Coordinates of C-alpha atoms and ligand atoms in Angstrom, one line a residue:
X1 CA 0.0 0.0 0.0
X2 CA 1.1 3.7 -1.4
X3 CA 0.5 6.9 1.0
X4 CA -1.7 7.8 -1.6
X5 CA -4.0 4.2 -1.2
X6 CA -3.8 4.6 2.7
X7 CA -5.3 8.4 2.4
X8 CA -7.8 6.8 0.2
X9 CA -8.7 3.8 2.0
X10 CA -8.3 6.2 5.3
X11 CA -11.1 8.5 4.3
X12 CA -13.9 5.4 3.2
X13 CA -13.4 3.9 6.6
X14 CA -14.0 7.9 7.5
X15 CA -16.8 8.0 5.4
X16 CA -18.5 5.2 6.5
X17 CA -17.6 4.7 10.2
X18 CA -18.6 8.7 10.9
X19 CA -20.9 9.7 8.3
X20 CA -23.0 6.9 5.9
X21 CA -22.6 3.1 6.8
X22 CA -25.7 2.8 5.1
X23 CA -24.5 4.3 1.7
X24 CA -22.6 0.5 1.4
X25 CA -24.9 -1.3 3.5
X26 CA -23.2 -1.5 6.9
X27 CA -24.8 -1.6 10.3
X28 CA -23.2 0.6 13.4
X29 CA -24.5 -0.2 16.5
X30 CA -25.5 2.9 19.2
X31 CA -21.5 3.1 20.4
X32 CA -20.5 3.4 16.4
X33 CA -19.0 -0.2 15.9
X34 CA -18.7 -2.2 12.7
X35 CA -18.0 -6.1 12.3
X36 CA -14.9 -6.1 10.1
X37 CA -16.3 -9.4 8.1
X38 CA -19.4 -7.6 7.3
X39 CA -17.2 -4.3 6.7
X40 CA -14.7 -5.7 4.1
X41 CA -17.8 -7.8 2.5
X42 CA -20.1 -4.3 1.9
X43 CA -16.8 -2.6 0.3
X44 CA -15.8 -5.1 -1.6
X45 CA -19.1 -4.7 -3.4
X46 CA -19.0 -1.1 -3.6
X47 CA -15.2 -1.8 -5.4
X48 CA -12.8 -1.0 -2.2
X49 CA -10.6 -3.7 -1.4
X50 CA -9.8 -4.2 2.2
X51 CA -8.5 -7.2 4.4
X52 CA -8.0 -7.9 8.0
X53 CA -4.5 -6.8 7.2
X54 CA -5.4 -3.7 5.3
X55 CA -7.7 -1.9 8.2
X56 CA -5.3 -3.4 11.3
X57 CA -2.4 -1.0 9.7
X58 CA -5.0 2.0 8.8
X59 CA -5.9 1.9 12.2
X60 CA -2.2 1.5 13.4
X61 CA -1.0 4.3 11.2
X62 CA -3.2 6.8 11.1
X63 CA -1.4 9.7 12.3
X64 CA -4.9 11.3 14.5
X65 CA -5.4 7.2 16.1
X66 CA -9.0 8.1 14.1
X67 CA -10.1 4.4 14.3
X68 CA -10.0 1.9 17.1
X69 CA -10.3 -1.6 17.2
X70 CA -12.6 -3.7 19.4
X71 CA -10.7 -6.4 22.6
X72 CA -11.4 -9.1 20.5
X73 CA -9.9 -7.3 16.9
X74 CA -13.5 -8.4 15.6
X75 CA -15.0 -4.5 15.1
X76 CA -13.5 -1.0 14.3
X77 CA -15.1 2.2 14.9
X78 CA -14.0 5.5 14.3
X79 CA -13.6 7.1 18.1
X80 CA -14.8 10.6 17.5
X81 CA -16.2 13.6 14.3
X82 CA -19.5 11.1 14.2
X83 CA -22.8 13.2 12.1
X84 CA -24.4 9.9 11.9
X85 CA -27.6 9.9 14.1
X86 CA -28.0 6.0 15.0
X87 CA -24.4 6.2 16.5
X88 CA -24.1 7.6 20.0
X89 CA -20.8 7.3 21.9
X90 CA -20.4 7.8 25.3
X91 CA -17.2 9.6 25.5
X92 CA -15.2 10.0 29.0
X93 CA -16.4 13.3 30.7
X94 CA -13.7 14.7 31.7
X95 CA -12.5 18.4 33.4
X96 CA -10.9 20.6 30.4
X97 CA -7.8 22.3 30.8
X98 CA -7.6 25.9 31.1
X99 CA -7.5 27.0 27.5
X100 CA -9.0 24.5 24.2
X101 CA -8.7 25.7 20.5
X102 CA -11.0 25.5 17.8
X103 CA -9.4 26.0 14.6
X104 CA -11.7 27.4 11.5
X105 CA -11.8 29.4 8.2
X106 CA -12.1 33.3 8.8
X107 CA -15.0 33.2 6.3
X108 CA -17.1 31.8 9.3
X109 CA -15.6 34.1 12.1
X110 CA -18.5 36.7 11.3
X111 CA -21.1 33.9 11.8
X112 CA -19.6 32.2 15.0
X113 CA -19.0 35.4 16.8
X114 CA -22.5 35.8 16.4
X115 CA -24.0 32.3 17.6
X116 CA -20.8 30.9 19.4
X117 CA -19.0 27.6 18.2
X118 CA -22.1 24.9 16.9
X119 CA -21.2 21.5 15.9
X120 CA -22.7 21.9 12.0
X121 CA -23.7 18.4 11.5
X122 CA -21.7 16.8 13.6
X123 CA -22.1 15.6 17.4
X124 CA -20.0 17.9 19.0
X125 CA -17.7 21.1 18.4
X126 CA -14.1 19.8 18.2
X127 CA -11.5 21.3 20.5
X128 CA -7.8 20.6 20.6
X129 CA -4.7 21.1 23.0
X130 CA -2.4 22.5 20.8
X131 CA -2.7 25.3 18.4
X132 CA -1.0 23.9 15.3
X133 CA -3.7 21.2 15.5
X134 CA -6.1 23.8 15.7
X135 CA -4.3 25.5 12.7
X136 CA -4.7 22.3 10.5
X137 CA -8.1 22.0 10.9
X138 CA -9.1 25.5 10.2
X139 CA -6.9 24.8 7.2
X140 CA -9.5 22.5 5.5
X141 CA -11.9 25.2 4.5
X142 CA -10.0 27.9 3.6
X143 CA -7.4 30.8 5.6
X144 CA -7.3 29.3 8.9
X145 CA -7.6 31.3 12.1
X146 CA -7.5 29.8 15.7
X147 CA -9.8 30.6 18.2
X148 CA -9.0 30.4 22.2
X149 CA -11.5 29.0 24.1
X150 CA -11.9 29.3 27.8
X151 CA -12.4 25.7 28.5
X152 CA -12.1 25.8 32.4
X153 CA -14.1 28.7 33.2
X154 CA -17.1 26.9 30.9
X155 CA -17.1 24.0 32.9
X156 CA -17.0 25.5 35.8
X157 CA -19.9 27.3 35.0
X158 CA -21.5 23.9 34.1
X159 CA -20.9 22.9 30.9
X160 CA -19.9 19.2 29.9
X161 CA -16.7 18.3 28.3
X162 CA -15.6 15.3 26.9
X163 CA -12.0 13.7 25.6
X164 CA -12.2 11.4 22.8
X165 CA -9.4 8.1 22.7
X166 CA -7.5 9.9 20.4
X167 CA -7.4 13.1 22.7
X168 CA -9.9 15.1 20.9
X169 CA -12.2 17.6 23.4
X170 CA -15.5 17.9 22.7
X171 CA -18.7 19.8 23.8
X172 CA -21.9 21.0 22.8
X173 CA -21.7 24.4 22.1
X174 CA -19.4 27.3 23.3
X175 CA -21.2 30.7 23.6
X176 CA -19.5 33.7 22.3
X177 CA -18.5 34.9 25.6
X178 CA -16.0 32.1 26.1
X179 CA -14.1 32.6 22.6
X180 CA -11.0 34.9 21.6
X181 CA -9.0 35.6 18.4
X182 CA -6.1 34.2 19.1
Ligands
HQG1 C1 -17.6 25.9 11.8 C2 -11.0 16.6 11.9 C3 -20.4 29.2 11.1 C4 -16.4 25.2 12.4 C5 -10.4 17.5 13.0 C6 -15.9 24.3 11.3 C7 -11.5 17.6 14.0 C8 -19.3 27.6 12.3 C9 -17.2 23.9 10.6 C10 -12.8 17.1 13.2 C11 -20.0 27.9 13.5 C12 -17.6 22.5 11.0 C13 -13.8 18.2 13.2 C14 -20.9 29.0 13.4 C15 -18.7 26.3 14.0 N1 -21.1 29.6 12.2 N2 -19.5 28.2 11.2 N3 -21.6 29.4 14.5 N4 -19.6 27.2 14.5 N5 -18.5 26.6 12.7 O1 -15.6 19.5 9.8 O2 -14.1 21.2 13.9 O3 -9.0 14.9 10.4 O4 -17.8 19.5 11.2 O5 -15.4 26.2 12.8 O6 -9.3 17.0 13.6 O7 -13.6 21.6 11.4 O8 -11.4 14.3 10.0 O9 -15.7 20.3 12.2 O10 -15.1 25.0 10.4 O11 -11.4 16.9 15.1 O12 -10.0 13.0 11.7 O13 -18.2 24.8 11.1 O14 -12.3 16.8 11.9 O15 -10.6 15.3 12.2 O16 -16.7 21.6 10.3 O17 -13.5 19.3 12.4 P1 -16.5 20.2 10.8 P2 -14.2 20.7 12.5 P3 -10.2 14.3 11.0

């Protein structure tokens, strides 16, 4: 396998472990797992080629840990950025640090500093711990910018965060009073 063939076969398993298992036939259950049998069987129809062999070293190698295998090796899920609405994971609630970042495009800054930080059509709004993440991410939709987001002083005014496996923060929404310009 090419760089090139693991991006590819990286963003199916994105595709359909987030967004649309149903677009090749594949059944999530409420915490977002697939059976890998059932998996390589509904992309091998749809013309994508995978083994046991294939996913074990996506999952191993993706640079974000973006999928994670079940104890028994016999399901994958992807462990956070879900818009699918069957799939519901209960992430580990945890106490934010101090500061979070959201990174995003500037042609959206007018809109969120008008309705805070929403999650669009995923599950949650996606924090991070470090800016360049932050930066990267913003990236993906045009000139970045990186917002600060008071992480601590949300929850302790009672708002829920959670930490994905792969060190992802999530929460609901942040209000406009809790984001800088960084
Ligand atoms: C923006 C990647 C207008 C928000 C990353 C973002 C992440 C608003 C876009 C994960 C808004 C949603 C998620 C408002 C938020 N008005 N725009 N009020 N509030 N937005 O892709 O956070 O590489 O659903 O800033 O690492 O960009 O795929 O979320 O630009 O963890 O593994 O609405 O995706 O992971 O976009 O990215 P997305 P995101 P992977």
């Amino acid at each position: 396998m090419n760089e090139k063939q693991r991006n590819e076969i990286s963003k199916f398993l994105s595709y359909v472990l987030r967004h649309e298992p149903q677009a090749i036939g594949l059944q999530l259950d409420v915490e977002g797992w697939a059976q890998i049998d059932l998996l390589i069987l509904a992309a091998a129809k749809q013309g994508h080629e995978l083994s046991r062999a294939i996913i074990e070293s996506i999952v191993e190698s993706s640079e974000k840990k973006r999928f994670a295998l079940s104890a028994d090796g016999q399901r994958i899920r992807a462990v956070q950025g879900h818009s699918n609405a069957e799939v519901r994971l209960q992430h580990v609630e945890k106490v934010p640090p101090e500061i979070l970042y959201h990174g995003t495009a500037t042609r959206f800054l007018q809109s969120i500093l008008k309705q805070g930080l929403i999650p669009g059509s995923r599950h949650h709004v996606h924090l991070s711990q470090d800016i360049q993440t932050a930066t990267a991410v913003g990236q993906r939709y045009g000139k970045p910018v990186t917002l600060k987001v008071e992480s601590l002083r949300m929850h302790q005014q009672g708002y829920t965060f959670f930490q994905a496996e792969n060190g992802v923060w999530l929460t609901d929404h942040v209000p406009v009073s809790f984001i800088q310009q960084d």
